[in-house]
Amino acid sequence: MRHLLAAVRRHHYHNRRLLQWAHYKAQKTQPSPSPPSPPKPPKKPVTFSLHGESWEDPYNWMSQLNDKVAMRHMDVYMEQEEKYTEAVMSDTERLQSKLQSEMASRFAFDLSTPPLRWGPWLYYRRVEEGKQYPVLCRRLVSLNEEFISHKSPSAGFDFTSGKRIEQKLLDYNKEAERFGGYAYEELSEVSPDHRHLAYTMYDKDNDCFRLSVKDLNFGSLCVKPQAERVSNIAWARNGQALLYVVTNHDRRPYRIYCSILGSNEDDILLLEEPQENVYLNIRQTKDFQYVTVNSFSTTSSKVYLINAADPLSSMTLVWECEAQVHCIVEHHQGYLYLFTDAAKDGQPSDNHYLLRSPVHSSLNRRKWENVFIDDKELIIEDVDFSNSHLVLIVREGRKFRLCSVSFPLPSGQGPFNLKELSPRFLPLPPDVCQISSGPNYDFYSSIMRFTISSPVMPDAVTDYDLSNGKWKIVQQQNLLHERTRVLYGSASSTSKHEKSLGSGSMGSINVDDGEGDQSWNDLAEYYACEHYDVPSYDGAVVPLTIVYSRHRKKEAQSPGLLHGHGAYGEILDKRWRSESKSLLDRGWVIAYADVRGGGGGGKRWRHDGQRTKKINSINDYISCTKFLIEREIVQEDKLAGRGYSAGGMLVASAINFYPDLFRAAVLKVPFLDPTNTLHSPILPLTPVEYEEFGYPGDRDDFQAIRKYSPYDNIPKGVLYPAVLVCSSFSTRFGVWEAAKWAARVREQTIYDPERPILLNLTTDIVEENRYLHCKESALEAAFLLKVMDL
């Protein structure tokens, strides 16, 4: 019987194999479904002329926002693009779902931001379960230790002591109801007397930021001030008056008003700037004694001082120069401190420096003296003030450091060598790429908060006690080992020997021991960070940072992703991103090219990547691309580029010059059509845009723009890399630029379904929604894995 059953099983197995083989043969002989075809929008050429040169824009109609017929066509075209992207990426749906789950599991779903002390209060934001937006809250410091219920802080009630100790200041979920289901805050300032909250919310229907003031004692909105198009706010009269700046319809900040809270009188106009190229900005000094007014254009910079105790009195001019420069004025015990990069003694300054002057001096007799002797080895990147200390963020070569100097500084003996003032250098982890000063509202506290960033360490929110140098990490995502999550109270941690990469260890830490003997929660054991000096085409040395998994990287076989930005003097964001772990753990190398035009190398480094020299930024990026391939850090046919905004222009331009160097690219809300956008802006541009990319009215600038413009220099008849363009209607460089560029690339290059050009419309401000952020990041990662055939 057993032999008979065995024979039957063999017979069925043989028949099943025959059926499987027949099915396989049938599949092989049947033609595979044809790949989806990209949409082909209509061409309606428009010709432009400038400086004796003419050019044609076949897709100009896409940018005609006031043409209702054109916009209806644009809606149809965008729907076609959306369906095309979905069709091309349909075979990655399971992968996208997997990636999204991975990324979501790494987010630190903190119940609260770390409480920030200011006077008698602790301020913090927290998210209530099931709600999309956070709630701004505060509680008295004196009751902090009694609040032991960290599991459900939404109750705001300690059942042990029987006290309600939390005060809800602003529920952004209710603000979303005010503004059509959407809540995005631009400014938020609590008054120095802790009585009022001034804030601006984006009004989507009117496309502007609307000012509101809330009485925190009664929980109601004040009748006034209520204004539209507000760009800056500053408190005066210890919270009894609010100064605010409004913009005109071209989004130029041009008026400053003063509103007396509780008064029935209309708000008072303090200053109106009629010149179209002059912009206004205000800020309050950290001791709330003064409000500074910055007036700047491409040819001048001025700083005025308003006495916060009497804001309706006249403004005093305290600084001016004949150039657009960065200048911030602070006040400390009778001295004004000016942090600027203006020319010094008639010579251009490559870096920022600190000046000081007695506050009670007339402009004609005012003398600004240098605080520190210039030190090329120790560059000051930023400063912060408290009543007792001056804090400096400095850079030695590429290494960022944080130091403090005690006040008062010696008078009449400057300038000083920083080392003479016995600076205390605060401890930092290796590979720090950015130090961000926190709000630090409490001017009279010796404790200051900073966020420490590294390519191989989640951001660490750290409190430093400047009086003794002790420090504590108050919040940091932890991907390696479990720590007790404590939002209110003290924390305990597991042993260092219990480190693991388990999927369950994705919490955050709040360490309140204050002893400064804790270790930084870095990932250097698992991910390497290396730095290289890459020679560019003209001999300039470009910093290149690479990050990779120590266990997954393979020599000359790793796919790579090269980030670039190179604009506005901004430091390239090299912070650890938890979503990058999905690529790193799959053997990818993630690289960052600090090209000219960006920050971290002084003003000259920035200027060498602007206007007629913008081509330097592109060549620097190309040099880093070649370096990665020639050194076999990345496999030759497995390199992708990635750029955001102006960085999108950088990457797209590099592809135009060397399309064979790239297999793929991801362009986020990119600037792709500078010729037309700068010549005939759809949305109002600021002087910063023209200073960065060039002014078309200048012949030299115009010719430079024409040479690097991605939209105007797409090579014909070449095999282009696969590109995913993510854009939105709400950005300055709108979706029409991405749509025009995608259509023109498809038209002029060789069509290869294995290298698609995809356009993905993102929702407004994805960063505010963690689910959408994970979804967008998963799509990007799936796209890269797909086109790399990994």
Coordinates of N, CA and C in Angstrom, one line a residue, residues 473-602:
I473 N 22.0 65.5 27.7 CA 21.1 65.3 26.5 C 19.7 65.3 26.9
V474 N 18.9 66.2 26.5 CA 17.5 66.3 26.9 C 16.6 65.5 25.9
Q475 N 17.0 65.3 24.7 CA 16.2 64.5 23.8 C 17.1 64.1 22.6
Q476 N 17.1 62.8 22.3 CA 17.8 62.3 21.2 C 17.2 60.9 20.8
Q477 N 16.9 60.8 19.5 CA 16.4 59.5 19.0 C 17.4 58.4 19.2
N478 N 17.0 57.3 19.6 CA 17.9 56.2 19.9 C 17.6 55.0 19.1
L479 N 18.5 54.6 18.2 CA 18.2 53.5 17.3 C 19.0 52.2 17.7
L480 N 19.8 52.3 18.8 CA 20.7 51.2 19.1 C 20.2 50.4 20.3
H481 N 19.8 51.1 21.4 CA 19.4 50.4 22.5 C 18.3 51.1 23.3
E482 N 17.6 50.3 24.1 CA 16.5 50.9 24.9 C 17.0 51.9 25.9
R483 N 16.2 52.9 26.1 CA 16.4 53.8 27.3 C 15.0 54.1 27.7
T484 N 14.8 54.4 29.0 CA 13.5 54.8 29.5 C 13.1 56.1 28.9
R485 N 12.0 56.2 28.3 CA 11.5 57.4 27.7 C 10.8 58.2 28.9
V486 N 11.3 59.3 29.2 CA 10.7 60.2 30.2 C 10.6 61.6 29.7
L487 N 9.4 62.1 29.8 CA 9.1 63.4 29.3 C 9.0 64.4 30.5
Y488 N 8.7 63.9 31.7 CA 8.6 64.8 32.8 C 9.2 64.0 34.0
G489 N 10.5 64.4 34.3 CA 11.1 63.8 35.4 C 12.5 63.3 35.1
S490 N 13.1 62.4 35.8 CA 14.4 61.9 35.5 C 14.4 60.6 34.7
A491 N 15.6 60.2 34.1 CA 15.6 59.1 33.3 C 16.7 58.1 33.7
S492 N 16.5 56.9 33.4 CA 17.5 55.8 33.6 C 17.8 55.2 32.3
S493 N 19.0 54.6 32.2 CA 19.4 54.1 30.9 C 20.0 52.7 31.2
T494 N 19.9 51.8 30.1 CA 20.5 50.5 30.2 C 22.0 50.5 30.1
S495 N 22.6 49.4 30.3 CA 24.0 49.4 30.2 C 24.5 49.5 28.8
K496 N 25.7 50.0 28.6 CA 26.2 50.2 27.2 C 26.4 48.8 26.6
H497 N 26.5 47.8 27.4 CA 26.7 46.4 26.9 C 25.5 45.8 26.3
E498 N 24.3 46.5 26.5 CA 23.1 46.0 26.0 C 22.7 46.6 24.7
K499 N 23.6 47.2 24.0 CA 23.3 47.8 22.7 C 22.9 46.7 21.7
S500 N 21.9 47.1 20.9 CA 21.5 46.1 19.9 C 20.9 46.9 18.7
L501 N 20.7 46.3 17.6 CA 20.0 46.9 16.5 C 18.6 46.4 16.4
G502 N 18.0 46.0 17.4 CA 16.7 45.4 17.4 C 15.7 46.4 16.9
S503 N 14.6 46.0 16.2 CA 13.6 46.9 15.7 C 12.8 47.5 16.7
G504 N 12.8 47.0 17.9 CA 12.0 47.6 19.0 C 12.7 48.8 19.6
S505 N 13.9 49.0 19.4 CA 14.6 50.1 20.1 C 14.7 51.4 19.3
M506 N 13.5 52.0 19.2 CA 13.4 53.2 18.4 C 12.8 54.3 19.2
G507 N 13.1 54.4 20.5 CA 12.5 55.4 21.3 C 13.4 56.7 21.3
S508 N 13.1 57.6 22.2 CA 14.0 58.8 22.4 C 14.4 58.8 23.8
I509 N 15.5 59.6 24.1 CA 16.0 59.6 25.5 C 15.8 61.0 26.0
N510 N 15.6 61.1 27.3 CA 15.6 62.4 28.0 C 16.4 62.2 29.2
V511 N 17.7 62.5 29.2 CA 18.6 62.2 30.3 C 18.7 63.5 31.2
D512 N 18.3 63.4 32.4 CA 18.3 64.6 33.3 C 19.3 64.4 34.5
D513 N 20.4 63.6 34.3 CA 21.2 63.5 35.5 C 22.2 64.7 35.6
G514 N 22.4 65.4 34.5 CA 23.2 66.7 34.6 C 24.6 66.5 35.0
E515 N 25.1 65.3 35.0 CA 26.5 65.1 35.4 C 27.5 65.2 34.2
G516 N 27.0 65.2 33.0 CA 27.9 65.3 31.8 C 28.8 64.1 31.6
D517 N 28.4 62.9 32.1 CA 29.2 61.8 31.9 C 28.5 60.7 31.0
Q518 N 27.5 61.1 30.4 CA 26.8 60.2 29.5 C 27.4 60.2 28.1
S519 N 27.2 59.1 27.4 CA 27.8 59.0 26.1 C 26.8 59.5 25.0
W520 N 27.4 60.0 23.9 CA 26.6 60.5 22.8 C 26.0 59.2 22.1
N521 N 24.8 59.3 21.8 CA 24.1 58.1 21.2 C 24.4 58.1 19.7
D522 N 25.6 57.9 19.3 CA 26.0 57.9 17.9 C 25.9 56.5 17.3
L523 N 26.1 56.4 16.0 CA 26.0 55.1 15.3 C 27.3 54.8 14.6
A524 N 28.4 55.4 15.1 CA 29.7 55.2 14.5 C 30.2 53.8 14.5
E525 N 29.7 53.0 15.4 CA 30.0 51.5 15.4 C 29.5 50.8 14.2
Y526 N 28.4 51.3 13.6 CA 27.8 50.6 12.5 C 27.9 51.4 11.2
Y527 N 28.0 52.7 11.2 CA 28.1 53.5 10.0 C 29.4 54.4 10.0
A528 N 30.1 54.3 8.9 CA 31.4 55.1 8.9 C 31.1 56.5 8.2
C529 N 31.9 57.4 8.7 CA 31.8 58.8 8.1 C 33.2 59.2 7.7
E530 N 33.5 59.4 6.4 CA 34.8 59.8 5.9 C 34.7 61.1 5.2
H531 N 35.9 61.8 5.2 CA 36.0 63.1 4.6 C 37.1 63.1 3.6
Y532 N 36.9 63.8 2.5 CA 37.9 63.9 1.4 C 38.0 65.3 0.9
D533 N 39.1 65.6 0.4 CA 39.3 66.9 -0.3 C 39.4 66.6 -1.8
V534 N 38.5 67.1 -2.6 CA 38.4 66.8 -4.0 C 38.8 68.0 -4.8
P535 N 39.8 67.9 -5.6 CA 40.2 69.0 -6.5 C 39.2 69.2 -7.6
S536 N 38.7 70.5 -7.7 CA 37.8 70.8 -8.8 C 38.6 71.1 -10.1
Y537 N 37.9 71.5 -11.1 CA 38.5 71.7 -12.4 C 39.6 72.9 -12.4
D538 N 39.4 73.8 -11.5 CA 40.3 75.0 -11.4 C 41.3 74.9 -10.2
G539 N 41.3 73.8 -9.6 CA 42.2 73.6 -8.4 C 41.6 73.9 -7.1
A540 N 40.4 74.4 -7.0 CA 39.7 74.6 -5.8 C 39.4 73.3 -5.1
V541 N 39.6 73.2 -3.8 CA 39.4 72.0 -3.1 C 38.0 71.9 -2.5
V542 N 37.2 70.9 -2.9 CA 35.8 70.8 -2.5 C 35.7 69.7 -1.4
P543 N 35.1 70.0 -0.2 CA 34.9 69.0 0.8 C 33.9 68.0 0.4
L544 N 34.2 66.8 0.6 CA 33.3 65.7 0.2 C 33.1 64.8 1.5
T545 N 31.9 64.5 1.9 CA 31.7 63.6 3.1 C 30.9 62.4 2.6
I546 N 31.3 61.2 3.0 CA 30.6 60.0 2.6 C 30.3 59.2 3.9
V547 N 29.1 58.6 3.8 CA 28.6 57.8 4.9 C 28.2 56.4 4.3
Y548 N 28.5 55.3 5.0 CA 28.2 54.0 4.5 C 28.1 53.0 5.7
S549 N 27.5 51.9 5.5 CA 27.4 50.8 6.5 C 28.7 50.1 6.5
R550 N 29.3 49.9 7.7 CA 30.5 49.2 7.8 C 30.4 47.7 7.4
H551 N 29.2 47.2 7.5 CA 29.0 45.8 7.2 C 28.4 45.5 5.9
R552 N 27.9 46.5 5.2 CA 27.2 46.2 3.9 C 27.9 46.8 2.7
K553 N 28.8 47.7 2.9 CA 29.5 48.3 1.7 C 30.4 47.4 1.0
K554 N 30.4 47.4 -0.3 CA 31.3 46.5 -1.1 C 32.1 47.4 -2.0
E555 N 33.4 47.1 -2.0 CA 34.3 47.9 -2.8 C 34.0 47.9 -4.3
A556 N 33.9 49.0 -4.9 CA 33.6 49.2 -6.3 C 32.3 48.6 -6.8
Q557 N 31.4 48.2 -5.8 CA 30.2 47.6 -6.2 C 29.0 48.2 -5.5
S558 N 29.2 49.3 -4.8 CA 28.1 50.0 -4.0 C 27.4 51.0 -4.9
P559 N 26.1 51.0 -4.8 CA 25.4 52.2 -5.4 C 25.6 53.4 -4.6
G560 N 25.4 54.6 -5.1 CA 25.7 55.8 -4.4 C 24.7 56.9 -4.7
L561 N 24.5 57.8 -3.7 CA 23.6 58.9 -3.8 C 24.4 60.1 -3.4
L562 N 24.6 61.1 -4.3 CA 25.4 62.3 -4.0 C 24.5 63.5 -3.9
H563 N 24.5 64.1 -2.7 CA 23.7 65.3 -2.4 C 24.5 66.5 -2.7
G564 N 23.7 67.6 -3.2 CA 24.4 68.9 -3.4 C 23.4 70.0 -3.3
H565 N 23.9 71.2 -2.9 CA 23.0 72.4 -2.8 C 23.7 73.6 -3.4
G566 N 24.7 74.1 -2.7 CA 25.6 75.1 -3.2 C 24.9 76.5 -3.6
A567 N 24.1 77.0 -2.6 CA 23.5 78.3 -2.9 C 23.2 79.0 -1.6
Y568 N 23.0 80.3 -1.7 CA 22.6 81.2 -0.6 C 23.6 81.2 0.6
G569 N 24.8 80.6 0.5 CA 25.7 80.6 1.6 C 25.3 79.6 2.7
E570 N 24.3 78.7 2.3 CA 23.8 77.8 3.3 C 24.6 76.5 3.4
I571 N 24.9 76.1 4.6 CA 25.6 74.8 4.8 C 24.7 73.7 4.3
L572 N 25.3 72.8 3.6 CA 24.6 71.6 3.1 C 24.2 70.7 4.3
D573 N 22.9 70.3 4.3 CA 22.3 69.6 5.3 C 22.9 68.1 5.3
K574 N 23.8 67.8 6.2 CA 24.4 66.5 6.3 C 23.9 65.8 7.5
R575 N 22.9 66.3 8.2 CA 22.4 65.6 9.4 C 22.0 64.2 9.1
W576 N 22.0 63.4 10.2 CA 21.5 62.0 10.1 C 20.0 62.0 9.8
R577 N 19.6 61.3 8.8 CA 18.2 61.1 8.5 C 17.8 59.7 8.7
S578 N 16.8 59.4 9.5 CA 16.5 58.0 9.8 C 16.0 57.3 8.5
E579 N 15.4 58.0 7.5 CA 15.0 57.4 6.3 C 16.2 56.9 5.5
S580 N 17.3 57.5 5.6 CA 18.5 57.1 4.9 C 19.0 55.8 5.3
K581 N 18.6 55.3 6.5 CA 19.1 54.0 6.9 C 18.6 52.9 6.0
S582 N 17.5 53.1 5.4 CA 17.0 52.0 4.5 C 17.9 51.8 3.3
L583 N 18.5 52.9 2.8 CA 19.5 52.7 1.7 C 20.9 52.3 2.2
L584 N 21.3 52.8 3.4 CA 22.6 52.5 3.9 C 22.6 51.0 4.3
D585 N 21.5 50.4 4.8 CA 21.5 49.0 5.2 C 21.4 48.1 4.0
R586 N 21.1 48.7 2.8 CA 21.1 47.9 1.5 C 22.4 48.1 0.7
G587 N 23.4 48.7 1.4 CA 24.8 48.8 0.8 C 25.0 50.0 0.1
W588 N 24.2 51.1 0.2 CA 24.4 52.3 -0.5 C 25.4 53.2 0.2
V589 N 26.1 54.0 -0.6 CA 27.0 55.0 -0.1 C 26.3 56.3 -0.3
I590 N 26.1 57.1 0.8 CA 25.5 58.4 0.7 C 26.6 59.5 0.9
A591 N 26.7 60.4 -0.1 CA 27.7 61.4 -0.1 C 27.2 62.8 -0.2
Y592 N 28.0 63.7 0.3 CA 27.6 65.1 0.4 C 28.7 66.0 -0.2
A593 N 28.4 66.8 -1.2 CA 29.4 67.6 -1.9 C 29.2 69.1 -1.4
D594 N 30.1 69.6 -0.7 CA 30.0 71.0 -0.2 C 30.6 72.0 -1.2
V595 N 29.8 72.2 -2.3 CA 30.3 72.9 -3.5 C 30.3 74.4 -3.2
R596 N 31.0 75.2 -4.1 CA 31.0 76.6 -3.9 C 29.6 77.2 -4.1
G597 N 29.4 78.3 -3.4 CA 28.0 78.9 -3.4 C 27.3 78.6 -2.1
G598 N 27.7 77.5 -1.4 CA 27.2 77.1 -0.1 C 27.9 77.7 1.0
G599 N 27.7 77.3 2.2 CA 28.3 77.8 3.4 C 29.4 76.9 4.0
G600 N 30.0 77.4 5.0 CA 31.1 76.7 5.7 C 32.4 77.0 5.2
G601 N 32.6 77.8 4.2 CA 33.9 78.1 3.6 C 34.2 79.6 3.5
G602 N 33.4 80.4 4.2 CA 33.6 81.9 4.1 C 32.8 82.5 3.0

